[in-house]
mmCIF file of C-alpha atoms and ligand atoms in Angstrom:
data_model
loop_
_atom_site.group_PDB
_atom_site.id
_atom_site.type_symbol
_atom_site.label_atom_id
_atom_site.label_comp_id
_atom_site.label_asym_id
_atom_site.label_seq_id
_atom_site.Cartn_x
_atom_site.Cartn_y
_atom_site.Cartn_z
ATOM 1 C CA MET A 1228 -14.923 16.452 10.002
ATOM 2 C CA ASN A 1229 -15.147 13.059 8.356
ATOM 3 C CA PRO A 1230 -11.712 11.873 7.098
ATOM 4 C CA ILE A 1231 -13.053 11.951 3.520
ATOM 5 C CA THR A 1232 -13.809 15.664 3.951
ATOM 6 C CA LYS A 1233 -10.359 16.192 5.480
ATOM 7 C CA ALA A 1234 -8.763 14.525 2.426
ATOM 8 C CA ILE A 1235 -10.381 17.293 0.376
ATOM 9 C CA ARG A 1236 -10.138 20.238 2.777
ATOM 10 C CA ILE A 1237 -6.811 19.985 4.619
ATOM 11 C CA GLN A 1238 -4.491 22.726 3.442
ATOM 12 C CA THR A 1239 -1.203 22.946 5.279
ATOM 13 C CA ASP A 1240 -0.098 26.254 3.856
ATOM 14 C CA ARG A 1241 -0.892 28.831 1.195
ATOM 15 C CA THR A 1242 1.133 31.493 -0.512
ATOM 16 C CA ASN A 1243 0.104 35.165 -0.180
ATOM 17 C CA GLU A 1244 -2.157 34.739 -3.233
ATOM 18 C CA MET A 1245 -4.670 32.674 -1.199
ATOM 19 C CA GLU A 1246 -5.163 30.229 -4.061
ATOM 20 C CA HIS A 1247 -8.187 27.926 -3.807
ATOM 21 C CA SER A 1248 -6.453 24.772 -5.021
ATOM 22 C CA THR A 1249 -3.258 23.350 -3.537
ATOM 23 C CA PRO A 1250 -0.143 25.344 -4.471
ATOM 24 C CA MET A 1251 3.155 23.601 -5.207
ATOM 25 C CA PHE A 1252 6.214 24.230 -3.086
ATOM 26 C CA LEU A 1253 9.083 23.496 -5.470
ATOM 27 C CA THR A 1254 11.901 24.604 -3.223
ATOM 28 C CA SER A 1255 14.769 22.692 -1.681
ATOM 29 C CA SER A 1256 15.253 25.060 1.267
ATOM 30 C CA PHE A 1257 13.415 27.735 3.277
ATOM 31 C CA CYS A 1258 14.432 31.204 4.509
ATOM 32 C CA PHE A 1259 14.441 32.653 8.016
ATOM 33 C CA ASP A 1260 13.739 36.207 9.171
ATOM 34 C CA ASP A 1261 16.756 36.409 11.433
ATOM 35 C CA ALA A 1262 19.409 34.478 13.314
ATOM 36 C CA GLU A 1263 17.090 33.754 16.241
ATOM 37 C CA ASP A 1264 14.398 32.246 13.959
ATOM 38 C CA MET A 1265 16.992 30.073 12.321
ATOM 39 C CA ARG A 1266 18.488 28.971 15.636
ATOM 40 C CA ALA A 1267 15.036 27.993 16.961
ATOM 41 C CA ALA A 1268 14.260 25.923 13.845
ATOM 42 C CA PHE A 1269 17.531 24.023 14.085
ATOM 43 C CA ALA A 1270 16.988 23.479 17.816
ATOM 44 C CA ASP A 1271 13.590 21.857 17.009
ATOM 45 C CA GLU A 1272 11.900 24.646 19.011
ATOM 46 C CA SER A 1273 9.692 25.658 16.077
ATOM 47 C CA ASN A 1274 7.872 23.839 13.274
ATOM 48 C CA ASP A 1275 9.482 26.011 10.596
ATOM 49 C CA ASN A 1276 10.556 24.210 7.444
ATOM 50 C CA ILE A 1277 14.331 24.080 7.009
ATOM 51 C CA TYR A 1278 15.094 21.855 4.049
ATOM 52 C CA SER A 1279 12.855 19.671 1.867
ATOM 53 C CA ARG A 1280 14.669 16.463 2.858
ATOM 54 C CA PHE A 1281 13.254 17.092 6.361
ATOM 55 C CA SER A 1282 9.880 18.678 5.555
ATOM 56 C CA ASN A 1283 8.030 20.662 2.885
ATOM 57 C CA PRO A 1284 4.542 22.255 3.127
ATOM 58 C CA GLY A 1285 3.169 20.320 0.129
ATOM 59 C CA VAL A 1286 4.576 17.021 1.392
ATOM 60 C CA GLN A 1287 3.103 17.817 4.810
ATOM 61 C CA GLU A 1288 -0.319 18.444 3.264
ATOM 62 C CA PHE A 1289 -0.300 15.012 1.596
ATOM 63 C CA THR A 1290 0.927 13.423 4.835
ATOM 64 C CA ASP A 1291 -1.728 15.170 6.963
ATOM 65 C CA LYS A 1292 -4.475 13.945 4.632
ATOM 66 C CA MET A 1293 -3.166 10.366 4.859
ATOM 67 C CA VAL A 1294 -2.931 10.659 8.666
ATOM 68 C CA ALA A 1295 -6.613 11.713 8.730
ATOM 69 C CA LEU A 1296 -7.718 8.968 6.339
ATOM 70 C CA GLU A 1297 -5.934 6.190 8.264
ATOM 71 C CA GLY A 1298 -6.844 7.511 11.714
ATOM 72 C CA ALA A 1299 -3.115 7.701 12.595
ATOM 73 C CA GLU A 1300 -1.301 10.069 14.961
ATOM 74 C CA ALA A 1301 1.501 10.994 12.562
ATOM 75 C CA GLY A 1302 3.161 10.112 9.274
ATOM 76 C CA TYR A 1303 6.171 10.535 7.022
ATOM 77 C CA ALA A 1304 5.950 10.518 3.212
ATOM 78 C CA THR A 1305 8.638 8.858 1.120
ATOM 79 C CA ALA A 1306 9.753 8.786 -2.521
ATOM 80 C CA THR A 1307 8.349 5.276 -3.106
ATOM 81 C CA GLY A 1308 6.423 2.586 -1.303
ATOM 82 C CA MET A 1309 9.615 0.546 -0.917
ATOM 83 C CA ALA A 1310 11.366 3.475 0.800
ATOM 84 C CA ALA A 1311 8.503 3.477 3.320
ATOM 85 C CA VAL A 1312 8.762 -0.278 3.857
ATOM 86 C CA PHE A 1313 12.559 -0.148 4.250
ATOM 87 C CA ALA A 1314 12.484 2.873 6.593
ATOM 88 C CA SER A 1315 9.953 1.164 8.861
ATOM 89 C CA PHE A 1316 12.330 -1.798 9.249
ATOM 90 C CA MET A 1317 15.601 0.104 9.575
ATOM 91 C CA ALA A 1318 14.337 2.737 11.997
ATOM 92 C CA LEU A 1319 12.611 0.314 14.372
ATOM 93 C CA LEU A 1320 14.635 -2.928 14.230
ATOM 94 C CA LYS A 1321 18.212 -3.591 15.255
ATOM 95 C CA LYS A 1322 20.776 -6.391 15.335
ATOM 96 C CA GLY A 1323 19.408 -9.428 17.160
ATOM 97 C CA ASP A 1324 15.739 -8.611 16.525
ATOM 98 C CA HIS A 1325 13.376 -11.017 14.802
ATOM 99 C CA LEU A 1326 10.690 -10.056 12.273
ATOM 100 C CA ILE A 1327 7.786 -12.295 11.230
ATOM 101 C CA ALA A 1328 6.367 -11.628 7.764
ATOM 102 C CA CYS A 1329 3.417 -13.086 5.994
ATOM 103 C CA SER A 1330 4.827 -15.173 3.121
ATOM 104 C CA SER A 1331 2.679 -13.485 0.463
ATOM 105 C CA VAL A 1332 4.090 -9.944 0.540
ATOM 106 C CA PHE A 1333 5.206 -7.699 -2.336
ATOM 107 C CA GLY A 1334 8.204 -9.042 -4.312
ATOM 108 C CA SER A 1335 10.662 -6.235 -3.512
ATOM 109 C CA THR A 1336 9.695 -6.484 0.161
ATOM 110 C CA VAL A 1337 10.696 -10.168 0.057
ATOM 111 C CA THR A 1338 14.068 -9.124 -1.428
ATOM 112 C CA VAL A 1339 14.628 -6.634 1.428
ATOM 113 C CA LEU A 1340 13.647 -9.253 4.000
ATOM 114 C CA ASN A 1341 15.761 -12.070 2.524
ATOM 115 C CA LYS A 1342 18.783 -10.266 1.138
ATOM 116 C CA TYR A 1343 19.366 -7.126 3.194
ATOM 117 C CA LEU A 1344 17.941 -7.414 6.723
ATOM 118 C CA PRO A 1345 20.097 -10.519 7.500
ATOM 119 C CA ASN A 1346 23.205 -8.428 6.658
ATOM 120 C CA TYR A 1347 22.337 -6.258 9.662
ATOM 121 C CA GLY A 1348 21.718 -9.196 11.994
ATOM 122 C CA ILE A 1349 17.925 -8.967 11.747
ATOM 123 C CA GLU A 1350 16.344 -12.408 11.635
ATOM 124 C CA VAL A 1351 13.308 -13.008 9.403
ATOM 125 C CA SER A 1352 10.816 -15.856 9.305
ATOM 126 C CA TYR A 1353 7.597 -16.371 7.374
ATOM 127 C CA VAL A 1354 4.078 -17.463 8.237
ATOM 128 C CA SER A 1355 1.261 -18.370 5.860
ATOM 129 C CA ALA A 1356 -1.802 -16.187 5.209
ATOM 130 C CA ASN A 1357 -3.827 -19.400 4.958
ATOM 131 C CA ASP A 1358 -2.772 -20.766 8.334
ATOM 132 C CA PRO A 1359 -3.405 -18.091 11.012
ATOM 133 C CA ASP A 1360 -3.233 -20.700 13.781
ATOM 134 C CA SER A 1361 0.489 -21.197 13.075
ATOM 135 C CA TRP A 1362 1.423 -17.547 13.706
ATOM 136 C CA GLU A 1363 1.705 -17.665 17.493
ATOM 137 C CA ALA A 1364 4.162 -20.590 17.359
ATOM 138 C CA ALA A 1365 6.481 -18.461 15.162
ATOM 139 C CA ILE A 1366 6.893 -15.829 17.905
ATOM 140 C CA LYS A 1367 10.276 -15.901 19.706
ATOM 141 C CA PRO A 1368 11.546 -13.907 22.698
ATOM 142 C CA ASN A 1369 13.333 -11.508 20.272
ATOM 143 C CA THR A 1370 10.350 -11.007 17.912
ATOM 144 C CA LYS A 1371 9.808 -7.245 17.491
ATOM 145 C CA MET A 1372 7.488 -6.888 14.493
ATOM 146 C CA ILE A 1373 4.860 -8.708 12.460
ATOM 147 C CA TYR A 1374 4.600 -7.475 8.881
ATOM 148 C CA LEU A 1375 1.694 -8.310 6.574
ATOM 149 C CA GLU A 1376 -0.443 -7.249 3.617
ATOM 150 C CA THR A 1377 -4.179 -7.809 3.354
ATOM 151 C CA PRO A 1378 -5.592 -8.480 0.787
ATOM 152 C CA THR A 1379 -2.435 -10.304 -0.256
ATOM 153 C CA ASN A 1380 -0.780 -10.033 -3.662
ATOM 154 C CA PRO A 1381 -1.678 -11.648 -5.990
ATOM 155 C CA GLY A 1382 -3.744 -14.334 -4.226
ATOM 156 C CA LEU A 1383 -6.159 -11.853 -2.534
ATOM 157 C CA ASP A 1384 -6.161 -13.810 0.728
ATOM 158 C CA ILE A 1385 -7.600 -11.890 3.666
ATOM 159 C CA ILE A 1386 -5.841 -11.788 7.030
ATOM 160 C CA ASP A 1387 -7.912 -11.128 10.145
ATOM 161 C CA LEU A 1388 -6.475 -7.814 11.432
ATOM 162 C CA ALA A 1389 -8.301 -7.957 14.778
ATOM 163 C CA ALA A 1390 -7.000 -11.488 15.455
ATOM 164 C CA VAL A 1391 -3.376 -10.586 14.605
ATOM 165 C CA SER A 1392 -3.674 -7.399 16.703
ATOM 166 C CA LYS A 1393 -4.742 -9.475 19.691
ATOM 167 C CA LEU A 1394 -1.704 -11.688 19.191
ATOM 168 C CA VAL A 1395 0.779 -8.787 18.962
ATOM 169 C CA LYS A 1396 -0.672 -7.089 22.058
ATOM 170 C CA LYS A 1397 -0.330 -10.320 24.036
ATOM 171 C CA HIS A 1398 3.353 -10.632 23.077
ATOM 172 C CA ASN A 1399 4.211 -6.911 23.009
ATOM 173 C CA ILE A 1400 5.158 -6.875 19.308
ATOM 174 C CA LEU A 1401 4.617 -4.149 16.691
ATOM 175 C CA LEU A 1402 2.072 -4.801 13.933
ATOM 176 C CA ASN A 1403 3.086 -3.230 10.621
ATOM 177 C CA VAL A 1404 0.503 -3.461 7.791
ATOM 178 C CA ASP A 1405 1.021 -2.657 4.112
ATOM 179 C CA ASN A 1406 -2.463 -1.313 3.279
ATOM 180 C CA CYS A 1407 -1.694 -0.632 -0.379
ATOM 181 C CA PHE A 1408 -4.286 -2.992 -1.870
ATOM 182 C CA ALA A 1409 -7.243 -1.786 0.208
ATOM 183 C CA THR A 1410 -6.520 1.953 0.680
ATOM 184 C CA PRO A 1411 -7.740 3.789 3.808
ATOM 185 C CA VAL A 1412 -11.207 4.543 2.386
ATOM 186 C CA ASN A 1413 -11.812 0.787 2.322
ATOM 187 C CA GLN A 1414 -9.866 -0.550 5.326
ATOM 188 C CA ARG A 1415 -8.221 1.150 8.316
ATOM 189 C CA PRO A 1416 -5.791 -1.265 10.006
ATOM 190 C CA ILE A 1417 -5.175 1.144 12.917
ATOM 191 C CA ASP A 1418 -8.861 0.840 13.902
ATOM 192 C CA PHE A 1419 -8.206 -2.895 14.328
ATOM 193 C CA GLY A 1420 -5.047 -2.388 16.421
ATOM 194 C CA ALA A 1421 -2.167 -1.999 13.930
ATOM 195 C CA ASP A 1422 0.774 0.161 15.123
ATOM 196 C CA LEU A 1423 2.004 1.152 11.665
ATOM 197 C CA VAL A 1424 0.459 1.378 8.204
ATOM 198 C CA ILE A 1425 2.448 1.587 4.986
ATOM 199 C CA HIS A 1426 1.372 2.620 1.503
ATOM 200 C CA SER A 1427 2.774 2.572 -1.933
ATOM 201 C CA ALA A 1428 1.033 5.789 -3.046
ATOM 202 C CA THR A 1429 2.097 4.781 -6.559
ATOM 203 C CA LYS A 1430 -0.959 2.519 -6.782
ATOM 204 C CA TRP A 1431 -4.571 3.473 -5.911
ATOM 205 C CA ILE A 1432 -3.580 6.639 -4.014
ATOM 206 C CA ASP A 1433 -2.367 8.318 -7.208
ATOM 207 C CA GLY A 1434 -4.680 6.016 -9.127
ATOM 208 C CA GLN A 1435 -3.670 7.432 -12.483
ATOM 209 C CA GLY A 1436 -0.241 5.878 -12.989
ATOM 210 C CA ARG A 1437 1.656 9.171 -12.932
ATOM 211 C CA VAL A 1438 4.042 9.275 -9.977
ATOM 212 C CA LEU A 1439 5.846 7.148 -7.396
ATOM 213 C CA GLY A 1440 5.322 7.778 -3.713
ATOM 214 C CA GLY A 1441 4.970 6.176 -0.310
ATOM 215 C CA VAL A 1442 4.014 6.939 3.261
ATOM 216 C CA VAL A 1443 4.345 5.429 6.749
ATOM 217 C CA LEU A 1444 1.637 6.223 9.308
ATOM 218 C CA GLY A 1445 1.106 5.321 12.926
ATOM 219 C CA LYS A 1446 1.857 6.199 16.532
ATOM 220 C CA LYS A 1447 3.718 9.466 17.140
ATOM 221 C CA GLU A 1448 6.767 8.001 18.858
ATOM 222 C CA LEU A 1449 7.258 5.325 16.162
ATOM 223 C CA ILE A 1450 6.859 7.826 13.319
ATOM 224 C CA HIS A 1451 9.351 10.145 15.030
ATOM 225 C CA GLN A 1452 11.974 7.364 14.899
ATOM 226 C CA ILE A 1453 11.171 6.817 11.200
ATOM 227 C CA TYR A 1454 11.328 10.566 10.532
ATOM 228 C CA LEU A 1455 14.779 10.813 12.134
ATOM 229 C CA PHE A 1456 16.003 7.868 10.049
ATOM 230 C CA CYS A 1457 14.599 9.356 6.815
ATOM 231 C CA ARG A 1458 15.757 12.893 7.434
ATOM 232 C CA SER A 1459 19.325 11.619 7.632
ATOM 233 C CA THR A 1460 19.190 8.950 4.912
ATOM 234 C CA GLY A 1461 17.207 10.869 2.263
ATOM 235 C CA PRO A 1462 14.163 9.010 0.851
ATOM 236 C CA ALA A 1463 11.985 12.186 0.964
ATOM 237 C CA LEU A 1464 8.938 12.500 -1.314
ATOM 238 C CA SER A 1465 9.460 15.147 -3.999
ATOM 239 C CA PRO A 1466 7.265 18.282 -3.621
ATOM 240 C CA PHE A 1467 5.929 17.804 -7.155
ATOM 241 C CA ASN A 1468 4.847 14.212 -6.487
ATOM 242 C CA ALA A 1469 3.341 15.330 -3.182
ATOM 243 C CA TRP A 1470 1.223 17.895 -5.039
ATOM 244 C CA VAL A 1471 -0.011 15.234 -7.490
ATOM 245 C CA LEU A 1472 -0.803 12.839 -4.640
ATOM 246 C CA SER A 1473 -2.521 15.438 -2.474
ATOM 247 C CA LYS A 1474 -4.852 16.295 -5.366
ATOM 248 C CA SER A 1475 -5.416 12.561 -5.970
ATOM 249 C CA LEU A 1476 -6.647 12.093 -2.401
ATOM 250 C CA GLU A 1477 -9.527 14.507 -3.064
ATOM 251 C CA THR A 1478 -11.087 11.852 -5.335
ATOM 252 C CA LEU A 1479 -9.867 8.658 -3.623
ATOM 253 C CA ASP A 1480 -13.200 7.754 -2.039
ATOM 254 C CA VAL A 1481 -15.284 8.139 -5.207
ATOM 255 C CA ARG A 1482 -12.664 6.438 -7.338
ATOM 256 C CA MET A 1483 -12.418 3.425 -5.023
ATOM 257 C CA GLU A 1484 -16.192 3.045 -4.882
ATOM 258 C CA ARG A 1485 -16.354 2.745 -8.673
ATOM 259 C CA HIS A 1486 -13.262 0.518 -8.903
ATOM 260 C CA ALA A 1487 -14.936 -1.803 -6.386
ATOM 261 C CA SER A 1488 -18.400 -1.791 -7.957
ATOM 262 C CA ASN A 1489 -16.857 -2.492 -11.388
ATOM 263 C CA ALA A 1490 -14.761 -5.301 -9.871
ATOM 264 C CA LEU A 1491 -17.722 -6.879 -8.071
ATOM 265 C CA HIS A 1492 -19.797 -6.828 -11.270
ATOM 266 C CA ILE A 1493 -16.965 -8.448 -13.265
ATOM 267 C CA ALA A 1494 -16.180 -11.024 -10.551
ATOM 268 C CA LYS A 1495 -19.840 -12.111 -10.448
ATOM 269 C CA ALA A 1496 -19.995 -12.343 -14.246
ATOM 270 C CA LEU A 1497 -16.789 -14.413 -14.523
ATOM 271 C CA GLU A 1498 -17.415 -16.772 -11.614
ATOM 272 C CA GLY A 1499 -18.253 -20.208 -13.009
ATOM 273 C CA HIS A 1500 -16.888 -19.424 -16.509
ATOM 274 C CA ALA A 1501 -15.969 -22.701 -18.291
ATOM 275 C CA LYS A 1502 -12.268 -21.763 -18.682
ATOM 276 C CA ILE A 1503 -11.820 -20.514 -15.091
ATOM 277 C CA SER A 1504 -11.172 -23.137 -12.389
ATOM 278 C CA TRP A 1505 -11.448 -20.659 -9.488
ATOM 279 C CA LEU A 1506 -11.925 -16.941 -8.996
ATOM 280 C CA LYS A 1507 -11.219 -14.867 -5.914
ATOM 281 C CA TYR A 1508 -12.753 -11.540 -4.991
ATOM 282 C CA PRO A 1509 -13.005 -10.608 -1.292
ATOM 283 C CA PHE A 1510 -16.679 -9.590 -1.456
ATOM 284 C CA LEU A 1511 -17.944 -12.738 -3.210
ATOM 285 C CA PRO A 1512 -19.518 -15.206 -0.743
ATOM 286 C CA SER A 1513 -17.355 -17.926 -2.364
ATOM 287 C CA HIS A 1514 -14.134 -16.246 -1.099
ATOM 288 C CA PRO A 1515 -12.689 -18.481 1.674
ATOM 289 C CA GLN A 1516 -12.290 -15.492 4.055
ATOM 290 C CA HIS A 1517 -15.373 -13.585 2.925
ATOM 291 C CA ALA A 1518 -16.633 -13.172 6.502
ATOM 292 C CA ILE A 1519 -13.347 -11.539 7.600
ATOM 293 C CA ALA A 1520 -13.332 -9.302 4.510
ATOM 294 C CA ALA A 1521 -16.889 -8.165 5.283
ATOM 295 C CA LYS A 1522 -15.836 -7.391 8.875
ATOM 296 C CA GLN A 1523 -12.769 -5.269 8.096
ATOM 297 C CA MET A 1524 -13.342 -3.883 4.591
ATOM 298 C CA LYS A 1525 -15.968 -1.469 3.280
ATOM 299 C CA ASN A 1526 -15.897 -3.036 -0.185
ATOM 300 C CA GLY A 1527 -13.963 -5.741 -2.019
ATOM 301 C CA GLY A 1528 -11.453 -3.375 -3.650
ATOM 302 C CA GLY A 1529 -10.382 -3.174 -7.281
ATOM 303 C CA LEU A 1530 -8.452 -6.425 -7.751
ATOM 304 C CA ILE A 1531 -9.703 -9.797 -8.943
ATOM 305 C CA SER A 1532 -7.648 -12.964 -9.337
ATOM 306 C CA PHE A 1533 -8.639 -16.133 -11.164
ATOM 307 C CA ASN A 1534 -7.036 -19.309 -12.441
ATOM 308 C CA LEU A 1535 -7.253 -20.481 -16.040
ATOM 309 C CA SER A 1536 -7.695 -24.262 -16.217
ATOM 310 C CA GLY A 1537 -5.328 -24.334 -19.227
ATOM 311 C CA GLY A 1538 -2.326 -23.320 -17.037
ATOM 312 C CA LEU A 1539 0.765 -21.403 -18.149
ATOM 313 C CA GLU A 1540 0.094 -21.414 -21.907
ATOM 314 C CA SER A 1541 -3.525 -20.300 -21.377
ATOM 315 C CA GLY A 1542 -2.263 -17.443 -19.201
ATOM 316 C CA ARG A 1543 0.057 -16.232 -21.945
ATOM 317 C CA ALA A 1544 -2.663 -16.652 -24.598
ATOM 318 C CA PHE A 1545 -5.124 -14.691 -22.449
ATOM 319 C CA LEU A 1546 -2.702 -11.732 -22.225
ATOM 320 C CA ASN A 1547 -2.092 -11.874 -25.991
ATOM 321 C CA ASN A 1548 -5.827 -11.921 -26.777
ATOM 322 C CA LEU A 1549 -6.701 -8.812 -24.748
ATOM 323 C CA LYS A 1550 -7.508 -5.804 -26.921
ATOM 324 C CA MET A 1551 -8.079 -3.031 -24.355
ATOM 325 C CA LEU A 1552 -6.677 -4.066 -20.958
ATOM 326 C CA SER A 1553 -3.059 -2.957 -20.473
ATOM 327 C CA LEU A 1554 -0.203 -5.388 -19.992
ATOM 328 C CA THR A 1555 1.929 -3.584 -17.421
ATOM 329 C CA ALA A 1556 3.546 -4.246 -14.064
ATOM 330 C CA ASN A 1557 1.527 -1.606 -12.214
ATOM 331 C CA LEU A 1558 -1.897 -1.812 -10.570
ATOM 332 C CA GLY A 1559 -4.392 0.696 -9.201
ATOM 333 C CA ASP A 1560 -4.998 2.824 -12.282
ATOM 334 C CA THR A 1561 -7.989 4.322 -14.121
ATOM 335 C CA ARG A 1562 -6.970 1.938 -16.940
ATOM 336 C CA SER A 1563 -7.671 -1.753 -16.352
ATOM 337 C CA ILE A 1564 -4.579 -3.944 -16.213
ATOM 338 C CA ALA A 1565 -4.055 -7.696 -16.590
ATOM 339 C CA SER A 1566 -1.050 -9.608 -15.332
ATOM 340 C CA HIS A 1567 0.093 -13.230 -15.398
ATOM 341 C CA PRO A 1568 2.492 -13.574 -12.422
ATOM 342 C CA ALA A 1569 3.814 -17.071 -13.298
ATOM 343 C CA SER A 1570 5.339 -15.891 -16.591
ATOM 344 C CA THR A 1571 6.289 -12.343 -15.496
ATOM 345 C CA THR A 1572 6.687 -10.938 -11.953
ATOM 346 C CA HIS A 1573 7.187 -14.355 -10.328
ATOM 347 C CA ALA A 1574 8.854 -16.168 -13.271
ATOM 348 C CA LYS A 1575 12.203 -16.379 -11.421
ATOM 349 C CA LEU A 1576 10.717 -18.487 -8.618
ATOM 350 C CA THR A 1577 10.537 -22.268 -8.921
ATOM 351 C CA GLU A 1578 7.121 -23.870 -9.425
ATOM 352 C CA ALA A 1579 7.249 -25.044 -5.771
ATOM 353 C CA GLU A 1580 8.109 -21.529 -4.506
ATOM 354 C CA ARG A 1581 5.214 -20.110 -6.520
ATOM 355 C CA ALA A 1582 2.865 -22.770 -5.180
ATOM 356 C CA ALA A 1583 3.908 -21.837 -1.623
ATOM 357 C CA VAL A 1584 2.561 -18.311 -2.168
ATOM 358 C CA ASN A 1585 -0.526 -19.536 -4.081
ATOM 359 C CA ILE A 1586 0.705 -18.543 -7.534
ATOM 360 C CA THR A 1587 -0.659 -21.220 -9.835
ATOM 361 C CA PRO A 1588 0.494 -21.479 -13.507
ATOM 362 C CA GLY A 1589 -2.846 -20.144 -14.791
ATOM 363 C CA LEU A 1590 -3.243 -17.300 -12.260
ATOM 364 C CA ILE A 1591 -4.414 -14.000 -13.768
ATOM 365 C CA ARG A 1592 -4.691 -10.783 -11.753
ATOM 366 C CA ILE A 1593 -6.952 -8.010 -12.996
ATOM 367 C CA SER A 1594 -6.677 -4.458 -11.668
ATOM 368 C CA VAL A 1595 -10.115 -3.159 -12.536
ATOM 369 C CA GLY A 1596 -10.092 0.399 -13.869
ATOM 370 C CA LEU A 1597 -12.659 3.129 -14.347
ATOM 371 C CA GLU A 1598 -13.549 2.444 -17.992
ATOM 372 C CA HIS A 1599 -17.215 1.515 -18.546
ATOM 373 C CA VAL A 1600 -17.727 -1.857 -16.889
ATOM 374 C CA ASP A 1601 -19.214 -3.377 -20.075
ATOM 375 C CA ASP A 1602 -16.016 -2.602 -21.984
ATOM 376 C CA ILE A 1603 -13.767 -4.130 -19.311
ATOM 377 C CA LEU A 1604 -15.870 -7.284 -19.000
ATOM 378 C CA GLY A 1605 -16.305 -7.499 -22.779
ATOM 379 C CA ASP A 1606 -12.534 -7.495 -23.349
ATOM 380 C CA ILE A 1607 -11.959 -10.172 -20.701
ATOM 381 C CA LEU A 1608 -14.739 -12.372 -22.126
ATOM 382 C CA GLN A 1609 -13.507 -12.151 -25.722
ATOM 383 C CA ALA A 1610 -9.940 -12.925 -24.574
ATOM 384 C CA LEU A 1611 -11.206 -15.970 -22.653
ATOM 385 C CA ALA A 1612 -13.183 -17.117 -25.712
HETATM 386 C C1 PLP B 1280 3.930 -1.539 -5.393
HETATM 387 C C2 PLP B 1280 3.877 -2.042 -4.017
HETATM 388 C C3 PLP B 1280 4.879 -1.710 -3.088
HETATM 389 C C4 PLP B 1280 6.098 -0.878 -3.462
HETATM 390 O O1 PLP B 1280 5.750 0.385 -3.850
HETATM 391 P P1 PLP B 1280 6.648 1.302 -4.860
HETATM 392 O O2 PLP B 1280 5.947 2.602 -4.818
HETATM 393 O O3 PLP B 1280 6.642 0.609 -6.170
HETATM 394 O O4 PLP B 1280 8.013 1.342 -4.263
HETATM 395 C C5 PLP B 1280 4.747 -2.169 -1.794
HETATM 396 N N1 PLP B 1280 3.693 -2.930 -1.436
HETATM 397 C C6 PLP B 1280 2.725 -3.291 -2.305
HETATM 398 C C7 PLP B 1280 1.596 -4.132 -1.842
HETATM 399 C C8 PLP B 1280 2.777 -2.863 -3.618
HETATM 400 O O5 PLP B 1280 1.814 -3.224 -4.485
#
């Protein structure tokens, strides 16, 4: 079966009622028939569920669908995207190891890398998404992992997954990719050689702004290490959120197609607007890494970024002038969202630090929703005017 069919049809378990849709398994623990059954489960001799911190049928269903969509061997679902990111570092890295991260990664990931990993003797250094030729020089004898996002946030730079995979294979390093912005129906990093893929399911996977969730996917032996770490430290996905997310996956492919076609239409219409100095969308020929995007992505995704020539004050005025688009920190929702990183999410950085990750004073990021495209574009145009 095609992975898109699997995302609709996989059903890990049913109750005796044989319900057609996914049931919910709101239980913290599971019963055994007898002492022998229970002994076998605790001895890892059976796949029986024991306790929902370890496993739960509804969580497993969501995980199995994500495994199919990403073309992975195994996975573990977590309470949030950050729990997935953190678990992938803590389970696989140890004191004395070195991690290389792309400089434009999610803000909380930067906090984990800068503030917490050094406390455990894990060394971190950064490379630039815009300078792939510099990556090999950053590799040291103790480098264990390269961590990146593509497209990057909020600059929408594209990193060549096949090229980085070649580099990690040559140096025997793990490649860990946060695939949150693209989703697996648009880009499958494992097909290009990634060892691990991470998602914040909070974004496009849910796609309706309802729940938090995360997942780590990849090779069996790596995921087993992550599972053992999580089962003891407790970032399990709740069965209710797993139910929401499993149902969400049934529509992921159609949703992402419309998000992307809306975004492409809007990007084309805004490109060259008098108040916009540059606009980036991966599937516009003007995007600096358009050729790489076309090679590794099925469509350009649902995010657009552009720079207002008027700088910081124009950015704030643009947000204030919007009538329909939401002003919120999230992305990947049926409702279109506008954000101005320089005055909000990245306001604590210095101007130089923002410039280093391509956040200009007038940068606006739009998460294109599923409203009628004329209404989304119309609101953006009247706010620009
Ligand atoms: C939101 C986000 C995360 C963190 O996910 P949470 O579910 O909020 O913990 C990680 N990576 C990227 C790219 C994100 O956008």
